[in-house]
Structures are given as structure tokens and as C-alpha cells.
Short mmCIF file of N, CA, C and O in Angstrom, two decimals:
data_model
loop_
_atom_site.label_atom_id
_atom_site.label_comp_id
_atom_site.label_asym_id
_atom_site.label_seq_id
_atom_site.Cartn_x
_atom_site.Cartn_y
_atom_site.Cartn_z
N UNK K 1 98.85 -46.64 110.66
CA UNK K 1 99.21 -47.78 109.84
C UNK K 1 98.01 -48.68 109.60
O UNK K 1 97.80 -49.13 108.49
N UNK K 2 97.25 -48.94 110.64
CA UNK K 2 96.09 -49.83 110.47
C UNK K 2 95.06 -49.23 109.52
O UNK K 2 94.43 -49.95 108.74
N UNK K 3 94.89 -47.93 109.59
CA UNK K 3 93.94 -47.27 108.69
C UNK K 3 94.40 -47.41 107.24
O UNK K 3 93.60 -47.70 106.35
N UNK K 4 95.70 -47.26 107.02
CA UNK K 4 96.22 -47.43 105.66
C UNK K 4 96.09 -48.87 105.18
O UNK K 4 95.79 -49.11 104.02
N UNK K 5 96.31 -49.82 106.07
CA UNK K 5 96.15 -51.23 105.68
C UNK K 5 94.70 -51.52 105.33
O UNK K 5 94.41 -52.23 104.37
N UNK K 6 93.77 -50.94 106.09
CA UNK K 6 92.35 -51.12 105.74
C UNK K 6 92.03 -50.51 104.39
O UNK K 6 91.22 -51.05 103.64
N UNK K 7 92.65 -49.38 104.06
CA UNK K 7 92.45 -48.79 102.74
C UNK K 7 93.07 -49.65 101.65
O UNK K 7 92.56 -49.73 100.54
N UNK K 8 94.18 -50.28 101.98
CA UNK K 8 94.91 -51.06 100.98
C UNK K 8 94.39 -52.49 100.85
O UNK K 8 94.71 -53.17 99.88
N UNK K 9 93.57 -52.94 101.77
CA UNK K 9 93.11 -54.33 101.78
C UNK K 9 92.48 -54.77 100.45
O UNK K 9 92.84 -55.83 99.91
N UNK K 10 91.56 -54.00 99.85
CA UNK K 10 91.02 -54.43 98.55
C UNK K 10 92.10 -54.51 97.47
O UNK K 10 92.08 -55.39 96.62
N UNK K 11 93.06 -53.60 97.55
CA UNK K 11 94.16 -53.60 96.58
C UNK K 11 95.05 -54.83 96.77
O UNK K 11 95.50 -55.44 95.80
N UNK K 12 95.29 -55.20 98.03
CA UNK K 12 96.07 -56.41 98.31
C UNK K 12 95.37 -57.65 97.78
O UNK K 12 96.00 -58.53 97.18
N UNK K 13 94.08 -57.73 98.00
CA UNK K 13 93.32 -58.90 97.51
C UNK K 13 93.31 -58.93 95.98
O UNK K 13 93.42 -60.00 95.39
N UNK K 14 93.16 -57.76 95.36
CA UNK K 14 93.18 -57.70 93.90
C UNK K 14 94.55 -58.14 93.38
O UNK K 14 94.63 -58.92 92.42
N UNK K 15 95.61 -57.67 94.00
CA UNK K 15 96.95 -58.10 93.60
C UNK K 15 97.14 -59.60 93.77
O UNK K 15 97.73 -60.26 92.92
N UNK K 16 96.63 -60.13 94.86
CA UNK K 16 96.71 -61.57 95.10
C UNK K 16 95.96 -62.35 94.02
O UNK K 16 96.48 -63.31 93.46
N UNK K 17 94.75 -61.91 93.68
CA UNK K 17 93.95 -62.61 92.67
C UNK K 17 94.55 -62.49 91.28
O UNK K 17 94.58 -63.47 90.52
N UNK K 18 95.01 -61.30 90.92
CA UNK K 18 95.60 -61.11 89.59
C UNK K 18 96.87 -61.95 89.45
O UNK K 18 97.09 -62.61 88.44
N UNK K 19 97.70 -61.93 90.48
CA UNK K 19 98.93 -62.72 90.41
C UNK K 19 98.66 -64.21 90.44
O UNK K 19 99.37 -64.99 89.82
N UNK K 20 97.61 -64.62 91.15
CA UNK K 20 97.22 -66.03 91.12
C UNK K 20 96.81 -66.44 89.72
O UNK K 20 97.22 -67.49 89.21
N UNK K 21 96.00 -65.60 89.08
CA UNK K 21 95.55 -65.90 87.72
C UNK K 21 96.75 -65.98 86.77
O UNK K 21 96.84 -66.88 85.93
N UNK K 22 97.67 -65.05 86.91
CA UNK K 22 98.85 -65.04 86.04
C UNK K 22 99.72 -66.29 86.28
O UNK K 22 100.16 -66.92 85.34
N UNK K 23 99.93 -66.64 87.53
CA UNK K 23 100.80 -67.77 87.84
C UNK K 23 100.20 -69.12 87.46
O UNK K 23 100.90 -70.03 87.04
N UNK K 24 98.91 -69.25 87.62
CA UNK K 24 98.24 -70.52 87.34
C UNK K 24 98.13 -70.77 85.83
O UNK K 24 98.06 -71.91 85.39
N UNK K 25 98.17 -69.72 85.04
CA UNK K 25 98.01 -69.88 83.60
C UNK K 25 99.15 -70.68 82.97
O UNK K 25 98.94 -71.39 82.00
N UNK K 26 100.36 -70.58 83.50
CA UNK K 26 101.50 -71.27 82.88
C UNK K 26 101.30 -72.79 82.82
O UNK K 26 101.33 -73.36 81.73
N UNK K 27 101.14 -73.47 83.94
CA UNK K 27 101.02 -74.93 83.84
C UNK K 27 99.71 -75.37 83.18
O UNK K 27 99.69 -76.32 82.39
N UNK K 28 98.63 -74.68 83.48
CA UNK K 28 97.35 -75.07 82.90
C UNK K 28 97.32 -74.87 81.40
O UNK K 28 96.77 -75.69 80.65
N UNK K 29 97.89 -73.78 80.94
CA UNK K 29 97.92 -73.51 79.50
C UNK K 29 98.77 -74.52 78.77
O UNK K 29 98.40 -74.99 77.69
N UNK K 30 99.90 -74.88 79.34
CA UNK K 30 100.76 -75.88 78.69
C UNK K 30 100.02 -77.20 78.54
O UNK K 30 100.05 -77.82 77.47
N UNK K 31 99.36 -77.63 79.59
CA UNK K 31 98.61 -78.89 79.54
C UNK K 31 97.46 -78.79 78.54
O UNK K 31 97.24 -79.69 77.73
N UNK K 32 96.74 -77.67 78.56
CA UNK K 32 95.60 -77.50 77.65
C UNK K 32 96.05 -77.46 76.19
O UNK K 32 95.47 -78.13 75.34
N UNK K 33 97.09 -76.69 75.91
CA UNK K 33 97.56 -76.59 74.52
C UNK K 33 98.09 -77.93 74.02
O UNK K 33 97.87 -78.29 72.86
N UNK K 34 98.76 -78.66 74.88
CA UNK K 34 99.36 -79.93 74.44
C UNK K 34 98.34 -81.06 74.39
O UNK K 34 98.25 -81.78 73.40
N UNK K 35 97.54 -81.22 75.44
CA UNK K 35 96.65 -82.38 75.51
C UNK K 35 95.32 -82.16 74.79
O UNK K 35 94.81 -83.08 74.16
N UNK K 36 94.75 -80.98 74.87
CA UNK K 36 93.43 -80.74 74.28
C UNK K 36 93.52 -80.23 72.84
O UNK K 36 92.78 -80.69 71.98
N UNK K 37 94.39 -79.26 72.61
CA UNK K 37 94.49 -78.68 71.27
C UNK K 37 95.52 -79.38 70.39
O UNK K 37 95.68 -79.05 69.23
N UNK K 38 96.21 -80.37 70.97
CA UNK K 38 97.17 -81.22 70.25
C UNK K 38 98.31 -80.44 69.61
O UNK K 38 98.77 -80.77 68.52
N UNK K 39 98.78 -79.39 70.27
CA UNK K 39 99.94 -78.65 69.80
C UNK K 39 101.19 -79.25 70.44
O UNK K 39 101.15 -79.70 71.58
N UNK K 40 102.29 -79.23 69.71
CA UNK K 40 103.51 -79.74 70.33
C UNK K 40 104.02 -78.73 71.36
O UNK K 40 103.58 -77.59 71.41
N UNK K 41 104.97 -79.16 72.17
CA UNK K 41 105.44 -78.31 73.27
C UNK K 41 106.21 -77.10 72.80
O UNK K 41 106.24 -76.08 73.48
N UNK K 42 106.80 -77.16 71.62
CA UNK K 42 107.51 -75.99 71.09
C UNK K 42 106.51 -74.88 70.77
O UNK K 42 106.71 -73.72 71.13
N UNK K 43 105.43 -75.22 70.11
CA UNK K 43 104.41 -74.22 69.78
C UNK K 43 103.75 -73.72 71.06
O UNK K 43 103.48 -72.51 71.20
N UNK K 44 103.51 -74.61 71.99
CA UNK K 44 102.96 -74.18 73.29
C UNK K 44 103.89 -73.20 73.97
O UNK K 44 103.45 -72.19 74.54
N UNK K 45 105.19 -73.46 73.90
CA UNK K 45 106.17 -72.56 74.49
C UNK K 45 106.20 -71.20 73.80
O UNK K 45 106.36 -70.17 74.45
N UNK K 46 106.03 -71.19 72.48
CA UNK K 46 105.98 -69.93 71.75
C UNK K 46 104.75 -69.11 72.13
O UNK K 46 104.82 -67.89 72.27
N UNK K 47 103.64 -69.78 72.31
CA UNK K 47 102.41 -69.10 72.74
C UNK K 47 102.59 -68.53 74.14
O UNK K 47 102.21 -67.38 74.42
N UNK K 48 103.22 -69.29 75.03
CA UNK K 48 103.48 -68.80 76.38
C UNK K 48 104.50 -67.67 76.38
O UNK K 48 104.43 -66.76 77.22
N UNK K 49 105.45 -67.69 75.45
CA UNK K 49 106.40 -66.58 75.34
C UNK K 49 105.68 -65.31 74.89
O UNK K 49 105.97 -64.21 75.39
N UNK K 50 104.73 -65.44 73.97
CA UNK K 50 103.93 -64.29 73.55
C UNK K 50 103.09 -63.78 74.72
O UNK K 50 102.96 -62.57 74.93
N UNK K 51 102.56 -64.69 75.50
CA UNK K 51 101.78 -64.34 76.70
C UNK K 51 102.64 -63.56 77.69
O UNK K 51 102.24 -62.51 78.19
N UNK K 52 103.85 -64.03 77.93
CA UNK K 52 104.76 -63.36 78.85
C UNK K 52 105.21 -62.02 78.31
O UNK K 52 105.30 -61.03 79.05
N UNK K 53 105.51 -61.95 77.02
CA UNK K 53 105.89 -60.68 76.40
C UNK K 53 104.78 -59.65 76.48
O UNK K 53 105.04 -58.46 76.75
N UNK K 54 103.56 -60.09 76.28
CA UNK K 54 102.43 -59.17 76.40
C UNK K 54 102.22 -58.74 77.84
O UNK K 54 101.75 -57.64 78.11
N UNK K 55 102.60 -59.59 78.79
CA UNK K 55 102.52 -59.21 80.19
C UNK K 55 103.48 -58.07 80.48
O UNK K 55 103.14 -57.11 81.17
N UNK K 56 104.68 -58.14 79.93
CA UNK K 56 105.66 -57.07 80.10
C UNK K 56 105.17 -55.80 79.40
O UNK K 56 105.24 -54.70 79.96
N UNK K 57 104.68 -55.94 78.19
CA UNK K 57 104.14 -54.79 77.46
C UNK K 57 102.96 -54.17 78.21
O UNK K 57 102.83 -52.94 78.28
N UNK K 58 102.12 -55.00 78.78
CA UNK K 58 100.99 -54.51 79.56
C UNK K 58 101.44 -53.74 80.78
O UNK K 58 100.83 -52.74 81.16
N UNK K 59 102.53 -54.19 81.41
CA UNK K 59 103.09 -53.46 82.53
C UNK K 59 103.55 -52.07 82.13
O UNK K 59 103.32 -51.09 82.83
N UNK K 60 104.19 -51.99 80.97
CA UNK K 60 104.63 -50.69 80.46
C UNK K 60 103.43 -49.79 80.16
O UNK K 60 103.39 -48.63 80.57
N UNK K 61 102.46 -50.35 79.44
CA UNK K 61 101.28 -49.55 79.08
C UNK K 61 100.48 -49.14 80.31
O UNK K 61 99.95 -48.03 80.37
N UNK K 62 100.41 -50.03 81.30
CA UNK K 62 99.72 -49.68 82.54
C UNK K 62 100.38 -48.51 83.25
O UNK K 62 99.72 -47.62 83.77
N UNK K 63 101.72 -48.48 83.24
CA UNK K 63 102.44 -47.37 83.83
C UNK K 63 102.23 -46.06 83.09
O UNK K 63 102.02 -45.01 83.70
N UNK K 64 102.27 -46.14 81.76
CA UNK K 64 102.05 -44.93 80.95
C UNK K 64 100.63 -44.40 81.16
O UNK K 64 100.42 -43.20 81.35
N UNK K 65 99.65 -45.30 81.14
CA UNK K 65 98.27 -44.87 81.33
C UNK K 65 98.02 -44.33 82.74
O UNK K 65 97.25 -43.39 82.93
N UNK K 66 98.69 -44.93 83.75
CA UNK K 66 98.53 -44.44 85.12
C UNK K 66 99.13 -43.05 85.28
O UNK K 66 98.65 -42.25 86.08
N UNK K 67 100.18 -42.75 84.50
CA UNK K 67 100.77 -41.41 84.57
C UNK K 67 99.90 -40.36 83.88
O UNK K 67 99.84 -39.22 84.31
N UNK K 68 99.23 -40.76 82.82
CA UNK K 68 98.43 -39.80 82.06
C UNK K 68 97.03 -39.61 82.61
O UNK K 68 96.47 -38.52 82.56
N UNK K 69 96.44 -40.69 83.08
CA UNK K 69 95.04 -40.64 83.52
C UNK K 69 94.96 -41.09 84.98
O UNK K 69 95.96 -41.43 85.59
N UNK K 70 93.79 -41.16 85.50
CA UNK K 70 93.58 -41.64 86.86
C UNK K 70 93.90 -43.14 86.93
O UNK K 70 93.32 -43.93 86.18
N UNK K 71 94.80 -43.50 87.82
CA UNK K 71 95.19 -44.91 87.94
C UNK K 71 93.99 -45.76 88.35
O UNK K 71 93.85 -46.90 87.89
N UNK K 72 93.13 -45.21 89.17
CA UNK K 72 91.94 -45.96 89.60
C UNK K 72 91.01 -46.22 88.42
O UNK K 72 90.53 -47.33 88.25
N UNK K 73 90.79 -45.23 87.58
CA UNK K 73 89.90 -45.39 86.43
C UNK K 73 90.49 -46.37 85.41
O UNK K 73 89.78 -47.23 84.90
N UNK K 74 91.78 -46.26 85.16
CA UNK K 74 92.43 -47.19 84.23
C UNK K 74 92.36 -48.60 84.78
O UNK K 74 92.12 -49.56 84.04
N UNK K 75 92.55 -48.75 86.09
CA UNK K 75 92.45 -50.06 86.72
C UNK K 75 91.07 -50.66 86.60
O UNK K 75 90.92 -51.86 86.37
N UNK K 76 90.04 -49.82 86.75
CA UNK K 76 88.67 -50.32 86.61
C UNK K 76 88.40 -50.80 85.19
O UNK K 76 87.77 -51.84 84.99
N UNK K 77 88.90 -50.04 84.21
CA UNK K 77 88.71 -50.44 82.81
C UNK K 77 89.47 -51.73 82.51
O UNK K 77 88.94 -52.64 81.85
N UNK K 78 90.69 -51.85 83.03
CA UNK K 78 91.46 -53.08 82.81
C UNK K 78 90.83 -54.28 83.50
O UNK K 78 90.84 -55.38 82.96
N UNK K 79 90.30 -54.06 84.69
CA UNK K 79 89.62 -55.16 85.40
C UNK K 79 88.39 -55.61 84.63
O UNK K 79 88.14 -56.81 84.49
N UNK K 80 87.64 -54.66 84.09
CA UNK K 80 86.49 -55.01 83.26
C UNK K 80 86.95 -55.77 82.02
O UNK K 80 86.33 -56.77 81.62
N UNK K 81 88.05 -55.32 81.42
CA UNK K 81 88.62 -56.03 80.27
C UNK K 81 89.03 -57.44 80.61
O UNK K 81 88.83 -58.37 79.82
N UNK K 82 89.62 -57.64 81.80
CA UNK K 82 89.98 -58.99 82.24
C UNK K 82 88.76 -59.88 82.38
O UNK K 82 88.78 -61.05 81.98
N UNK K 83 87.70 -59.35 82.96
CA UNK K 83 86.48 -60.14 83.13
C UNK K 83 85.86 -60.50 81.78
O UNK K 83 85.42 -61.64 81.58
N UNK K 84 85.85 -59.55 80.86
CA UNK K 84 85.32 -59.82 79.53
C UNK K 84 86.19 -60.85 78.81
O UNK K 84 85.68 -61.78 78.18
N UNK K 85 87.50 -60.69 78.91
CA UNK K 85 88.41 -61.64 78.27
C UNK K 85 88.24 -63.04 78.83
O UNK K 85 88.25 -64.02 78.09
N UNK K 86 88.08 -63.15 80.14
CA UNK K 86 87.86 -64.46 80.76
C UNK K 86 86.54 -65.07 80.29
O UNK K 86 86.46 -66.27 80.02
N UNK K 87 85.50 -64.25 80.19
CA UNK K 87 84.20 -64.75 79.72
C UNK K 87 84.29 -65.21 78.27
O UNK K 87 83.73 -66.25 77.90
N UNK K 88 84.99 -64.46 77.44
CA UNK K 88 85.18 -64.85 76.04
C UNK K 88 85.96 -66.16 75.98
O UNK K 88 85.65 -67.05 75.18
N UNK K 89 86.97 -66.29 76.84
CA UNK K 89 87.78 -67.51 76.86
C UNK K 89 87.00 -68.75 77.25
O UNK K 89 87.35 -69.86 76.87
N UNK K 90 85.94 -68.57 78.02
CA UNK K 90 85.11 -69.72 78.40
C UNK K 90 84.39 -70.28 77.18
O UNK K 90 84.29 -71.49 77.00
N UNK K 91 83.91 -69.40 76.30
CA UNK K 91 83.12 -69.84 75.16
C UNK K 91 83.94 -70.09 73.91
O UNK K 91 83.59 -70.92 73.09
N UNK K 92 85.02 -69.33 73.74
CA UNK K 92 85.86 -69.48 72.56
C UNK K 92 87.24 -69.92 73.01
O UNK K 92 88.08 -69.11 73.37
N UNK K 93 87.47 -71.22 72.98
CA UNK K 93 88.74 -71.76 73.46
C UNK K 93 89.34 -72.75 72.47
O UNK K 93 89.94 -73.73 72.86
N UNK K 94 89.17 -72.46 71.21
CA UNK K 94 89.71 -73.34 70.17
C UNK K 94 91.15 -73.02 69.83
O UNK K 94 91.83 -72.24 70.50
N UNK K 95 91.62 -73.60 68.77
CA UNK K 95 93.01 -73.52 68.36
C UNK K 95 93.44 -72.10 68.03
O UNK K 95 94.57 -71.70 68.33
N UNK K 96 92.58 -71.30 67.45
CA UNK K 96 92.93 -69.93 67.10
C UNK K 96 92.53 -68.97 68.21
O UNK K 96 93.30 -68.07 68.58
N UNK K 97 91.36 -69.15 68.78
CA UNK K 97 90.84 -68.19 69.75
C UNK K 97 91.58 -68.23 71.08
O UNK K 97 91.82 -67.18 71.69
N UNK K 98 91.97 -69.40 71.55
CA UNK K 98 92.59 -69.50 72.87
C UNK K 98 93.90 -68.73 72.97
O UNK K 98 94.10 -67.99 73.94
N UNK K 99 94.83 -68.86 72.02
CA UNK K 99 96.05 -68.05 72.12
C UNK K 99 95.78 -66.55 72.08
O UNK K 99 96.45 -65.78 72.76
N UNK K 100 94.79 -66.12 71.31
CA UNK K 100 94.45 -64.70 71.26
C UNK K 100 93.92 -64.23 72.61
O UNK K 100 94.33 -63.19 73.13
N UNK K 101 93.02 -65.01 73.19
CA UNK K 101 92.48 -64.69 74.52
C UNK K 101 93.61 -64.68 75.55
O UNK K 101 93.67 -63.81 76.42
N UNK K 102 94.53 -65.62 75.44
CA UNK K 102 95.64 -65.72 76.38
C UNK K 102 96.57 -64.51 76.29
O UNK K 102 97.00 -63.96 77.31
N UNK K 103 96.87 -64.07 75.09
CA UNK K 103 97.74 -62.92 74.90
C UNK K 103 97.09 -61.64 75.45
O UNK K 103 97.74 -60.83 76.11
N UNK K 104 95.80 -61.48 75.21
CA UNK K 104 95.08 -60.32 75.76
C UNK K 104 95.06 -60.40 77.28
O UNK K 104 95.23 -59.39 77.97
N UNK K 105 94.89 -61.59 77.81
CA UNK K 105 94.91 -61.79 79.25
C UNK K 105 96.27 -61.39 79.83
O UNK K 105 96.35 -60.74 80.88
N UNK K 106 97.35 -61.76 79.16
CA UNK K 106 98.69 -61.38 79.61
C UNK K 106 98.89 -59.88 79.58
O UNK K 106 99.47 -59.30 80.50
N UNK K 107 98.41 -59.23 78.55
CA UNK K 107 98.51 -57.78 78.45
C UNK K 107 97.78 -57.10 79.61
O UNK K 107 98.31 -56.19 80.25
N UNK K 108 96.59 -57.56 79.89
CA UNK K 108 95.79 -56.94 80.95
C UNK K 108 96.31 -57.25 82.35
O UNK K 108 96.28 -56.38 83.23
N UNK K 109 96.80 -58.47 82.59
CA UNK K 109 97.33 -58.77 83.93
C UNK K 109 98.61 -57.98 84.19
O UNK K 109 98.85 -57.53 85.32
N UNK K 110 99.44 -57.80 83.18
CA UNK K 110 100.64 -56.98 83.35
C UNK K 110 100.28 -55.54 83.68
O UNK K 110 100.89 -54.93 84.57
N UNK K 111 99.29 -55.01 82.99
CA UNK K 111 98.85 -53.65 83.29
C UNK K 111 98.26 -53.53 84.67
O UNK K 111 98.51 -52.55 85.39
N UNK K 112 97.50 -54.53 85.08
CA UNK K 112 96.87 -54.48 86.41
C UNK K 112 97.91 -54.53 87.53
O UNK K 112 97.79 -53.80 88.51
N UNK K 113 98.92 -55.38 87.39
CA UNK K 113 99.94 -55.46 88.44
C UNK K 113 100.71 -54.15 88.56
O UNK K 113 101.06 -53.71 89.66
N UNK K 114 100.97 -53.48 87.44
CA UNK K 114 101.62 -52.17 87.49
C UNK K 114 100.71 -51.13 88.13
O UNK K 114 101.16 -50.31 88.94
N UNK K 115 99.43 -51.17 87.79
CA UNK K 115 98.50 -50.21 88.38
C UNK K 115 98.33 -50.44 89.88
O UNK K 115 98.15 -49.48 90.63
N UNK K 116 98.39 -51.67 90.31
CA UNK K 116 98.30 -51.96 91.74
C UNK K 116 99.49 -51.33 92.47
O UNK K 116 99.34 -50.73 93.53
N UNK K 117 100.67 -51.43 91.86
CA UNK K 117 101.84 -50.78 92.45
C UNK K 117 101.70 -49.26 92.46
O UNK K 117 102.08 -48.59 93.42
N UNK K 118 101.14 -48.71 91.38
CA UNK K 118 100.94 -47.26 91.32
C UNK K 118 99.95 -46.79 92.37
O UNK K 118 100.17 -45.77 93.04
N UNK K 119 98.87 -47.52 92.54
CA UNK K 119 97.89 -47.15 93.56
C UNK K 119 98.46 -47.31 94.97
O UNK K 119 98.16 -46.52 95.87
N UNK K 120 99.30 -48.32 95.16
CA UNK K 120 99.95 -48.48 96.45
C UNK K 120 100.88 -47.30 96.73
O UNK K 120 100.95 -46.81 97.86
N UNK K 121 101.57 -46.83 95.70
CA UNK K 121 102.43 -45.66 95.87
C UNK K 121 101.62 -44.43 96.27
O UNK K 121 102.07 -43.63 97.09
N UNK K 122 100.44 -44.29 95.70
CA UNK K 122 99.59 -43.14 96.06
C UNK K 122 99.11 -43.24 97.50
O UNK K 122 99.00 -42.25 98.19
N UNK K 123 98.82 -44.45 97.96
CA UNK K 123 98.31 -44.63 99.32
C UNK K 123 99.41 -44.64 100.37
O UNK K 123 99.14 -44.39 101.54
N UNK K 124 100.63 -44.96 99.98
CA UNK K 124 101.66 -45.20 100.98
C UNK K 124 102.54 -43.99 101.25
O UNK K 124 103.65 -44.15 101.75
N UNK K 125 102.07 -42.80 100.96
CA UNK K 125 102.91 -41.63 101.20
C UNK K 125 103.26 -41.47 102.68
O UNK K 125 104.27 -40.89 103.04
N UNK K 126 102.44 -42.01 103.56
CA UNK K 126 102.70 -41.89 105.00
C UNK K 126 103.53 -43.06 105.54
O UNK K 126 104.21 -42.90 106.54
N UNK K 127 103.48 -44.20 104.89
CA UNK K 127 104.18 -45.37 105.44
C UNK K 127 104.66 -46.26 104.29
O UNK K 127 103.86 -46.83 103.55
N UNK K 128 105.95 -46.41 104.15
CA UNK K 128 106.50 -47.20 103.05
C UNK K 128 106.41 -48.70 103.31
O UNK K 128 106.69 -49.49 102.42
N UNK K 129 106.00 -49.12 104.48
CA UNK K 129 105.87 -50.55 104.77
C UNK K 129 104.74 -51.19 103.97
O UNK K 129 104.69 -52.41 103.86
N UNK K 130 103.87 -50.38 103.40
CA UNK K 130 102.78 -50.93 102.60
C UNK K 130 103.31 -51.63 101.35
O UNK K 130 102.74 -52.61 100.89
N UNK K 131 104.42 -51.13 100.79
CA UNK K 131 105.02 -51.82 99.65
C UNK K 131 105.53 -53.20 100.06
O UNK K 131 105.42 -54.15 99.29
N UNK K 132 106.08 -53.30 101.25
CA UNK K 132 106.52 -54.61 101.73
C UNK K 132 105.34 -55.56 101.87
O UNK K 132 105.43 -56.74 101.52
N UNK K 133 104.24 -55.05 102.38
CA UNK K 133 103.04 -55.86 102.53
C UNK K 133 102.51 -56.31 101.17
O UNK K 133 102.14 -57.48 100.99
N UNK K 134 102.49 -55.40 100.20
CA UNK K 134 102.06 -55.76 98.85
C UNK K 134 102.98 -56.81 98.25
O UNK K 134 102.53 -57.77 97.63
N UNK K 135 104.28 -56.65 98.44
CA UNK K 135 105.24 -57.61 97.92
C UNK K 135 105.01 -59.00 98.52
O UNK K 135 105.04 -60.01 97.81
N UNK K 136 104.76 -59.05 99.82
CA UNK K 136 104.50 -60.33 100.47
C UNK K 136 103.23 -60.96 99.91
O UNK K 136 103.19 -62.14 99.60
N UNK K 137 102.18 -60.16 99.75
CA UNK K 137 100.92 -60.68 99.23
C UNK K 137 101.06 -61.23 97.83
O UNK K 137 100.57 -62.31 97.51
N UNK K 138 101.75 -60.49 96.96
CA UNK K 138 101.89 -60.93 95.57
C UNK K 138 102.77 -62.17 95.48
O UNK K 138 102.48 -63.10 94.73
N UNK K 139 103.85 -62.22 96.24
CA UNK K 139 104.74 -63.37 96.17
C UNK K 139 104.24 -64.58 96.93
O UNK K 139 104.71 -65.68 96.71
N UNK K 140 103.27 -64.38 97.79
CA UNK K 140 102.61 -65.51 98.44
C UNK K 140 101.95 -66.40 97.38
O UNK K 140 101.99 -67.62 97.46
N UNK K 141 101.40 -65.78 96.36
CA UNK K 141 100.78 -66.51 95.27
C UNK K 141 101.79 -67.34 94.52
O UNK K 141 101.54 -68.50 94.21
N UNK K 142 102.93 -66.76 94.22
CA UNK K 142 103.92 -67.50 93.44
C UNK K 142 104.46 -68.69 94.19
O UNK K 142 104.63 -69.76 93.62
N UNK K 143 104.72 -68.54 95.47
CA UNK K 143 105.22 -69.69 96.23
C UNK K 143 104.15 -70.75 96.38
O UNK K 143 104.45 -71.94 96.36
N UNK K 144 102.89 -70.36 96.49
CA UNK K 144 101.81 -71.34 96.57
C UNK K 144 101.65 -72.08 95.24
O UNK K 144 101.38 -73.28 95.23
N UNK K 145 101.84 -71.40 94.11
CA UNK K 145 101.69 -72.07 92.82
C UNK K 145 102.82 -73.05 92.59
O UNK K 145 102.65 -74.06 91.94
N UNK K 146 104.02 -72.79 93.12
CA UNK K 146 105.12 -73.72 92.97
C UNK K 146 104.90 -74.97 93.78
O UNK K 146 105.29 -76.06 93.40
N UNK K 147 104.25 -74.83 94.92
CA UNK K 147 103.97 -75.98 95.76
C UNK K 147 102.95 -76.90 95.12
O UNK K 147 103.06 -78.11 95.19
N UNK K 148 101.96 -76.34 94.42
CA UNK K 148 100.89 -77.15 93.85
C UNK K 148 101.30 -77.85 92.56
O UNK K 148 100.64 -78.77 92.15
N UNK K 149 102.38 -77.40 91.94
CA UNK K 149 102.78 -78.01 90.66
C UNK K 149 103.50 -79.27 90.86
O UNK K 149 104.02 -79.86 91.53
#
């Protein structure tokens, strides 16, 4: 069990970071769209709905890609895409660019969370408790984000 946990440790940290990024985007994006870009809350909500929808779509695409190709390779490409998207978002964060960057971010985070589950399934053939550990790690982020809001 300990050997498997050591193998899964980078995956747990990646799941924690991806889920933290996904969870923190909701309140920060609402504040940014409303206060900085001067959009009303209805439009901000529509942008966040598109973000959430793309997260679901990304989860589906991540599963399909993990079935067809190496889940590790697809995960590396998606992680690189997330880093590029975040870098683009730093420099291009205007009225048109920010929602586009946000939707791409939602697509990639959804795919990454699905790939993390797929990789956990590949590693946990000997012990199913690893899924419980992954679940605790991912949901630790959500409960922490609710406390900070």
C-alpha cells in the first residue's frame, strides 16, 4: 500500500492543484468580470455557465482520449495546455479574451480531472483504497474553498 501511495503522490498533488484552480475560479471570476470588466452579474453567470459546461465536455473528451491513447501522454499535453492557457490569461485578460481563456481553462481542467481518475484506476489494480484517498484529496480543496469565501 505504501509503495502505491508513493507512486500516486504526484497524481494526488496534481489533482489537488487542478481542483484548487477550478474551485477558486468561480468567486474570483465573478468579482473580476463584475468589478473590472464592468459586466453585469447575468452576463458573468452566463460566462461561468459556459466555463462549467466546458468543464463537463472536457471530462468527456479526457475520458475518450484516455481510452484511445496513453492517459499519461494525454495528461502531459493537457497540463502543458493549461500552463499555456494560464500564461495567455496573464497577458490577455480583456473583455473578449478573458472569457475565451476561461472556457479553454474549463475544458482542460475537466479533462485533467478525468485523466487523474483514469491514471488512478491504472495504478490501483492492487488496492481500491487509492480511489478513496484521491477522493479525499480532491474534496479537501472544495471544502477549503468554501471556508475562504
